[in-house]
Short mmCIF file of C-alpha atoms (C1' of nucleotides) in Angstrom, two decimals:
data_model
loop_
_atom_site.label_atom_id
_atom_site.label_comp_id
_atom_site.label_asym_id
_atom_site.label_seq_id
_atom_site.Cartn_x
_atom_site.Cartn_y
_atom_site.Cartn_z
CA MET A 1 -0.18 -0.17 0.03
CA THR A 2 2.47 2.76 1.35
CA ASP A 3 4.96 1.51 -1.25
CA VAL A 4 2.88 2.24 -4.50
CA VAL A 5 2.26 5.54 -2.90
CA ARG A 6 5.90 6.02 -2.59
CA LEU A 7 6.59 4.86 -5.91
CA LEU A 8 4.12 6.94 -7.27
CA THR A 9 5.61 9.87 -5.48
CA ARG A 10 8.91 9.02 -6.83
CA ALA A 11 7.67 8.70 -10.11
CA GLN A 12 6.22 12.24 -10.22
CA LYS A 13 9.47 13.81 -8.77
CA LEU A 14 11.66 12.12 -11.64
CA LEU A 15 9.01 13.67 -14.16
CA ARG A 16 9.04 16.95 -12.43
CA THR A 17 12.99 17.07 -12.28
CA ALA A 18 13.37 16.24 -16.17
CA THR A 19 10.88 18.51 -17.41
CA ASP A 20 11.95 21.36 -15.00
CA SER A 21 15.63 21.08 -16.32
CA ALA A 22 14.02 20.61 -19.82
CA MET A 23 12.17 23.88 -19.79
CA GLN A 24 15.08 25.78 -18.01
CA GLU A 25 16.91 25.28 -21.64
CA HIS A 26 14.29 27.50 -22.70
CA GLY A 27 14.73 30.02 -20.22
CA VAL A 28 11.46 28.81 -18.26
CA ARG A 29 10.86 27.22 -15.25
CA ILE A 30 8.02 24.55 -14.63
CA GLY A 31 5.68 26.68 -12.65
CA GLN A 32 5.79 29.16 -15.42
CA ASN A 33 5.40 26.76 -17.96
CA LEU A 34 1.93 25.54 -16.51
CA VAL A 35 0.69 29.48 -16.75
CA LEU A 36 2.12 29.37 -20.35
CA GLU A 37 0.05 26.45 -21.29
CA VAL A 38 -2.89 28.16 -20.33
CA LEU A 39 -2.47 31.34 -21.73
CA TRP A 40 -0.90 30.03 -25.00
CA ASP A 41 -4.69 28.61 -25.60
CA THR A 42 -6.57 31.72 -23.74
CA ASP A 43 -4.91 34.86 -23.37
CA GLY A 44 -6.10 37.47 -20.96
CA LEU A 45 -7.08 35.71 -18.15
CA THR A 46 -7.06 36.95 -14.75
CA PRO A 47 -4.71 35.29 -11.86
CA GLY A 48 -8.07 33.74 -10.36
CA ASP A 49 -9.04 31.93 -13.50
CA LEU A 50 -5.52 30.74 -14.08
CA ALA A 51 -5.64 29.44 -10.34
CA ALA A 52 -8.90 28.09 -10.87
CA ARG A 53 -7.44 25.96 -14.14
CA LEU A 54 -4.37 25.02 -12.81
CA ASP A 55 -5.79 24.05 -9.45
CA VAL A 56 -3.52 26.13 -7.67
CA ALA A 57 -3.83 28.96 -5.11
CA THR A 58 -4.17 32.66 -6.50
CA PRO A 59 -1.27 34.03 -4.44
CA THR A 60 0.96 30.88 -6.21
CA VAL A 61 -0.31 32.71 -9.81
CA VAL A 62 0.65 36.08 -8.69
CA ASN A 63 3.88 35.34 -7.68
CA THR A 64 4.87 33.24 -10.90
CA ALA A 65 3.10 36.04 -12.95
CA ALA A 66 5.75 38.55 -11.42
CA ARG A 67 8.57 36.31 -12.00
CA MET A 68 7.07 35.69 -15.69
CA GLU A 69 6.61 39.72 -16.35
CA ALA A 70 10.18 40.18 -15.13
CA ALA A 71 11.16 37.88 -17.79
CA GLY A 72 9.63 39.55 -20.53
CA LEU A 73 7.13 36.50 -21.03
CA LEU A 74 3.76 38.33 -20.17
CA GLU A 75 2.25 41.97 -19.40
CA ARG A 76 -0.51 42.53 -16.85
CA ARG A 77 -3.18 44.99 -17.32
CA ARG A 78 -5.70 46.33 -15.42
CA ASP A 79 -9.08 45.40 -16.95
CA PRO A 80 -11.02 48.70 -18.07
CA ASP A 81 -14.46 47.06 -17.15
CA ASP A 82 -13.94 45.85 -13.87
CA ARG A 83 -10.91 47.48 -11.95
CA ARG A 84 -10.45 44.90 -9.58
CA LEU A 85 -9.30 42.39 -12.35
CA VAL A 86 -5.89 41.95 -13.58
CA ARG A 87 -5.52 40.21 -17.02
CA LEU A 88 -2.58 38.83 -18.13
CA TYR A 89 -1.39 38.65 -21.76
CA LEU A 90 1.72 36.94 -23.66
CA THR A 91 4.46 38.81 -25.27
CA PRO A 92 5.71 37.73 -28.66
CA LYS A 93 8.65 36.32 -26.73
CA ALA A 94 6.27 33.94 -25.00
CA ARG A 95 4.41 32.99 -28.10
CA ALA A 96 7.28 32.03 -29.95
CA ALA A 97 8.39 29.46 -27.09
CA GLU A 98 5.29 27.71 -27.77
CA ALA A 99 6.50 25.48 -30.29
CA PRO A 100 9.79 24.18 -28.81
CA ILE A 101 8.41 23.96 -25.34
CA SER A 102 5.61 22.16 -26.25
CA ALA A 103 7.76 19.72 -28.24
CA ALA A 104 10.00 19.14 -25.11
CA ARG A 105 7.54 18.26 -23.01
CA ARG A 106 5.61 15.66 -25.65
CA GLU A 107 9.25 14.08 -25.76
CA ILE A 108 9.77 13.82 -21.95
CA ALA A 109 6.18 12.39 -21.79
CA ALA A 110 7.04 10.03 -24.86
CA ARG A 111 10.23 9.16 -23.20
CA ALA A 112 9.04 8.26 -19.58
CA LEU A 113 6.14 6.23 -20.91
CA ALA A 114 8.07 4.62 -23.47
CA ALA A 115 8.67 1.21 -21.67
CA LEU A 116 5.04 0.61 -21.26
CA THR A 117 2.76 -1.12 -23.76
CA PRO A 118 -0.39 0.60 -24.87
CA GLU A 119 -2.29 -1.99 -22.58
CA GLU A 120 -0.05 -0.87 -19.71
CA LEU A 121 -0.70 2.54 -20.79
CA THR A 122 -4.57 2.31 -20.44
CA HIS A 123 -4.27 0.37 -16.81
CA LEU A 124 -2.11 2.98 -15.67
CA GLU A 125 -4.78 5.51 -16.60
CA ASN A 126 -7.56 3.73 -15.47
CA ALA A 127 -5.92 3.34 -11.92
CA LEU A 128 -4.85 6.93 -11.69
CA THR A 129 -8.28 8.26 -12.51
CA LYS A 130 -9.62 6.01 -9.62
CA ILE A 131 -7.14 7.20 -7.39
CA VAL A 132 -7.90 11.01 -8.49
CA THR A 133 -11.32 10.42 -8.01
CA THR A 134 -11.41 8.78 -4.88
CA LEU A 135 -9.48 11.52 -3.54
CA GLY A 136 -11.93 14.05 -4.50
CA GLY A 137 -10.17 15.90 -7.25
CA THR A 138 -13.20 15.84 -9.35
CA ARG A 139 -11.69 18.79 -11.41
CA GLU A 140 -14.73 20.69 -12.26
CA THR A 141 -14.40 21.61 -15.79
CA THR A 142 -17.69 23.16 -15.94
CA ARG A 143 -17.95 26.83 -14.79
CA MET B 1 0.72 10.73 -23.24
CA THR B 2 1.19 14.11 -21.34
CA ASP B 3 -2.28 13.64 -20.10
CA VAL B 4 -1.00 10.49 -18.14
CA VAL B 5 1.73 12.73 -16.94
CA ARG B 6 -1.03 15.42 -16.07
CA LEU B 7 -3.02 12.45 -14.26
CA LEU B 8 0.20 11.44 -12.25
CA THR B 9 0.80 14.82 -11.29
CA ARG B 10 -2.64 15.33 -9.76
CA ALA B 11 -2.94 11.90 -8.07
CA GLN B 12 0.27 12.88 -6.42
CA LYS B 13 -0.48 16.51 -5.30
CA LEU B 14 -3.95 15.12 -3.76
CA LEU B 15 -1.88 12.44 -1.76
CA ARG B 16 0.62 14.79 -0.81
CA THR B 17 -2.28 16.91 0.63
CA ALA B 18 -4.02 14.45 2.06
CA THR B 19 -1.03 13.26 3.74
CA ASP B 20 -0.20 16.78 4.98
CA SER B 21 -3.08 17.45 6.43
CA ALA B 22 -3.43 14.37 8.35
CA MET B 23 0.17 14.92 9.72
CA GLN B 24 -0.23 18.27 10.82
CA GLU B 25 -3.05 16.73 13.47
CA HIS B 26 -0.12 15.14 14.78
CA GLY B 27 2.01 18.19 14.85
CA VAL B 28 4.04 17.22 12.32
CA ARG B 29 4.52 18.40 8.63
CA ILE B 30 4.85 15.80 5.54
CA GLY B 31 8.89 17.06 5.05
CA GLN B 32 9.29 16.17 8.66
CA ASN B 33 7.57 13.01 8.33
CA LEU B 34 9.94 11.55 5.78
CA VAL B 35 12.93 12.32 8.21
CA LEU B 36 11.04 10.53 11.35
CA GLU B 37 10.12 7.71 8.96
CA VAL B 38 13.99 6.84 8.77
CA LEU B 39 15.15 7.77 12.00
CA TRP B 40 12.33 5.75 13.72
CA ASP B 41 14.29 2.98 12.01
CA THR B 42 17.93 3.83 12.52
CA ASP B 43 18.58 6.91 14.83
CA GLY B 44 21.63 8.97 14.96
CA LEU B 45 22.33 9.24 11.19
CA THR B 46 23.90 12.27 9.61
CA PRO B 47 22.16 15.04 7.27
CA GLY B 48 24.02 13.38 4.50
CA ASP B 49 23.00 9.84 5.19
CA LEU B 50 19.30 11.12 5.62
CA ALA B 51 19.38 13.23 2.22
CA ALA B 52 20.83 9.82 0.47
CA ARG B 53 18.09 7.76 1.64
CA LEU B 54 15.03 10.26 1.10
CA ASP B 55 16.90 10.91 -2.37
CA VAL B 56 16.91 15.11 -1.35
CA ALA B 57 19.58 17.33 -1.43
CA THR B 58 21.55 17.63 2.09
CA PRO B 59 20.53 21.39 2.81
CA THR B 60 16.83 20.07 2.73
CA VAL B 61 17.32 17.82 5.54
CA VAL B 62 19.62 20.69 7.48
CA ASN B 63 16.51 22.78 7.11
CA THR B 64 13.84 20.06 8.08
CA ALA B 65 16.02 19.03 11.06
CA ALA B 66 16.31 22.82 12.15
CA ARG B 67 12.59 22.93 12.07
CA MET B 68 12.17 19.61 13.92
CA GLU B 69 14.79 20.43 16.73
CA ALA B 70 13.08 23.93 17.38
CA ALA B 71 9.57 21.71 17.72
CA GLY B 72 11.47 19.43 20.12
CA LEU B 73 11.47 16.30 18.03
CA LEU B 74 15.08 15.64 17.51
CA GLU B 75 18.37 16.68 18.90
CA ARG B 76 21.55 16.92 17.13
CA ARG B 77 24.72 16.28 18.31
CA ARG B 78 28.34 16.61 16.88
CA ASP B 79 30.30 13.08 16.20
CA PRO B 80 33.07 13.21 18.60
CA ASP B 81 35.00 10.91 16.50
CA ASP B 82 34.55 12.96 13.27
CA ARG B 83 33.73 16.50 14.05
CA ARG B 84 32.70 17.15 10.56
CA LEU B 85 29.70 15.40 10.98
CA VAL B 86 26.55 15.89 12.61
CA ARG B 87 24.14 13.14 14.24
CA LEU B 88 20.42 13.41 14.60
CA TYR B 89 18.86 11.76 17.60
CA LEU B 90 14.99 11.54 18.24
CA THR B 91 13.33 12.91 21.40
CA PRO B 92 10.80 10.81 23.36
CA LYS B 93 8.34 13.33 21.71
CA ALA B 94 9.46 11.93 18.36
CA ARG B 95 9.39 7.96 19.26
CA ALA B 96 5.94 8.54 20.87
CA ALA B 97 4.29 10.07 17.55
CA GLU B 98 5.58 6.91 15.74
CA ALA B 99 2.46 4.70 16.13
CA PRO B 100 -0.34 7.06 15.64
CA ILE B 101 1.37 8.65 12.22
CA SER B 102 2.32 5.73 10.64
CA ALA B 103 -1.02 4.46 11.27
CA ALA B 104 -2.51 7.66 9.89
CA ARG B 105 -0.10 7.07 6.94
CA ARG B 106 -1.31 3.42 6.13
CA GLU B 107 -4.88 4.82 6.25
CA ILE B 108 -4.37 7.36 3.99
CA ALA B 109 -3.01 4.85 1.62
CA ALA B 110 -5.57 2.15 1.97
CA ARG B 111 -8.23 5.12 1.25
CA ALA B 112 -6.34 6.40 -1.98
CA LEU B 113 -6.21 3.01 -3.52
CA ALA B 114 -9.54 1.59 -2.08
CA ALA B 115 -11.17 1.90 -5.53
CA LEU B 116 -8.35 -0.49 -7.38
CA THR B 117 -8.55 -4.16 -7.63
CA PRO B 118 -5.65 -6.12 -6.41
CA GLU B 119 -4.80 -6.96 -10.46
CA GLU B 120 -5.03 -3.01 -10.88
CA LEU B 121 -2.79 -2.61 -7.84
CA THR B 122 -0.44 -4.77 -9.44
CA HIS B 123 -0.34 -3.34 -12.55
CA LEU B 124 -0.02 0.01 -11.50
CA GLU B 125 3.07 -0.80 -9.23
CA ASN B 126 4.55 -2.52 -12.32
CA ALA B 127 4.08 0.56 -14.79
CA LEU B 128 5.35 3.02 -11.77
CA THR B 129 8.28 0.89 -11.36
CA LYS B 130 8.77 0.95 -15.48
CA ILE B 131 8.66 4.92 -15.55
CA VAL B 132 10.94 5.23 -12.14
CA THR B 133 13.20 2.69 -13.75
CA THR B 134 13.18 4.58 -17.56
CA LEU B 135 13.86 7.85 -15.88
CA GLY B 136 17.03 6.41 -14.31
CA GLY B 137 15.97 6.50 -10.65
CA THR B 138 17.72 3.49 -9.67
CA ARG B 139 17.58 4.33 -5.84
CA GLU B 140 21.07 2.54 -4.80
CA THR B 141 19.98 0.55 -1.84
CA THR B 142 23.44 -1.07 -1.90
CA ARG B 143 26.47 1.00 -0.58
"C1'" DG C 1 -27.50 57.49 -3.16
"C1'" DT C 2 -25.28 55.29 0.01
"C1'" DA C 3 -23.39 51.92 3.23
"C1'" DT C 4 -22.63 47.02 3.54
"C1'" DG C 5 -21.05 43.10 1.69
"C1'" DA C 6 -18.71 40.44 -1.68
"C1'" DT C 7 -14.94 39.84 -5.07
"C1'" DC C 8 -10.43 40.78 -6.46
"C1'" DG C 9 -5.35 40.84 -6.04
"C1'" DT C 10 -1.43 41.57 -3.24
"C1'" DT C 11 1.52 41.37 0.61
"C1'" DA C 12 3.42 38.37 4.63
"C1'" DG C 13 5.19 34.47 6.33
"C1'" DC C 14 5.78 29.71 6.04
"C1'" DA C 15 7.11 24.65 4.48
"C1'" DG C 16 9.61 22.19 1.25
"C1'" DG C 17 12.84 21.66 -2.62
"C1'" DC C 18 16.88 22.92 -5.42
"C1'" DT C 19 22.26 24.64 -6.62
"C1'" DA C 20 26.26 27.25 -5.34
"C1'" DA C 21 29.76 29.03 -2.10
"C1'" DC C 22 31.82 28.59 1.94
"C1'" DG C 23 34.22 27.19 6.67
"C1'" DA C 24 35.76 23.77 9.40
"C1'" DT C 25 37.43 19.28 9.58
"C1'" DT C 26 39.93 15.23 8.49
"C1'" DT C 27 42.87 12.55 5.13
"C1'" DG C 28 46.66 11.04 2.28
"C1'" DG C 29 50.83 11.85 0.17
"C1'" DA C 30 55.28 14.04 -0.62
"C1'" DT D 1 55.24 16.39 9.17
"C1'" DC D 2 52.72 19.48 6.85
"C1'" DC D 3 50.12 21.04 3.11
"C1'" DA D 4 46.90 19.81 -0.76
"C1'" DA D 5 42.56 17.74 -1.57
"C1'" DA D 6 38.50 15.75 0.26
"C1'" DT D 7 34.21 15.63 2.88
"C1'" DC D 8 31.12 17.26 5.91
"C1'" DG D 9 27.16 20.74 7.37
"C1'" DT D 10 25.60 25.36 7.01
"C1'" DT D 11 24.29 29.42 4.99
"C1'" DA D 12 22.41 32.32 0.83
"C1'" DG D 13 19.11 32.78 -2.71
"C1'" DC D 14 15.82 31.08 -5.91
"C1'" DC D 15 11.56 28.76 -7.03
"C1'" DT D 16 6.74 26.72 -6.14
"C1'" DG D 17 3.13 25.69 -3.17
"C1'" DC D 18 0.07 27.21 0.64
"C1'" DT D 19 -2.88 30.18 4.42
"C1'" DA D 20 -4.17 34.48 6.54
"C1'" DA D 21 -4.75 39.13 6.39
"C1'" DC D 22 -5.55 43.59 3.99
"C1'" DG D 23 -6.82 47.00 0.60
"C1'" DA D 24 -9.36 48.36 -3.49
"C1'" DT D 25 -13.33 47.96 -6.26
"C1'" DC D 26 -17.82 46.58 -7.45
"C1'" DA D 27 -22.98 45.13 -6.66
"C1'" DT D 28 -26.67 45.24 -3.68
"C1'" DA D 29 -30.03 46.34 -0.71
"C1'" DC D 30 -32.11 49.79 1.29
#
DNA sequence: GTATGATCGTTAGCAGGCTAACGATTTGGA
DNA sequence: TCCAAATCGTTAGCCTGCTAACGATCATAC
């Protein structure tokens, strides 16, 4: 029981480390990458939106966004219609990084799972889904 | 591919959160728990030893140990035979916490995996082992 | 029309992880 | 014997997460 949990933790750490070091070659850290992946799809979200989509606390996004702004990856603009809101817009630099970074991400995933047969992959996905469901991570996509 | 990676990350985060909040009821945080689990088995290790066993950087252990010392969970003593070394010894308070904490840990693992059949559990374990092996986490127990 | 309550983002402070640089000690070789 | 190299733990500084408290803005009820 607890061994499987430990294994899962270990696998995730290896994946995280590999991903982070790959991202660094593109001038980005792993947390910033998460923000990028959402903004590449839909630009102009607020820190609160991003936090909800990434399943992370708002201050985490605020801090990460501050580092990204300093790195010239995004720009924060106050929403003119609701001055409580801040909207985050990607810079051309961040746009240019999309192709190489997402390729690197796919490559790492492929490498990590290379030893698994398609059947094993399906089993793994099902097992992980069960764990997530059990622990209440319903990940409400709606709203 | 990347979805499975995301799922794995998500499952691990849920597990980590659940574990940490359970540990807090016993006055311990999750990182401190890792140190405890090793020292419960073998007391008097050095920060370097612990870091190797936990697969973590030495400064991580040093900082965690400092917090644990402040919390009255352990005591650091200089090794008289080699004054470069620091040895960490658990206090009675840390000993007393062993039974309830490890029970809580087992309970969380059981709950998280409750929806899996024994067969699925085996598949999961195999799949995770393959991932860890592929990514080079050989976890050298020897030495 | 205004006061109250809700909703934002931000700040402060903490835990846990990392690398790099450093000081103290020990070891080994000349 | 003594000096250089190796080996420790520590410190400093960073990134990623969290909660709690706060200030600004908006919406609503009155």
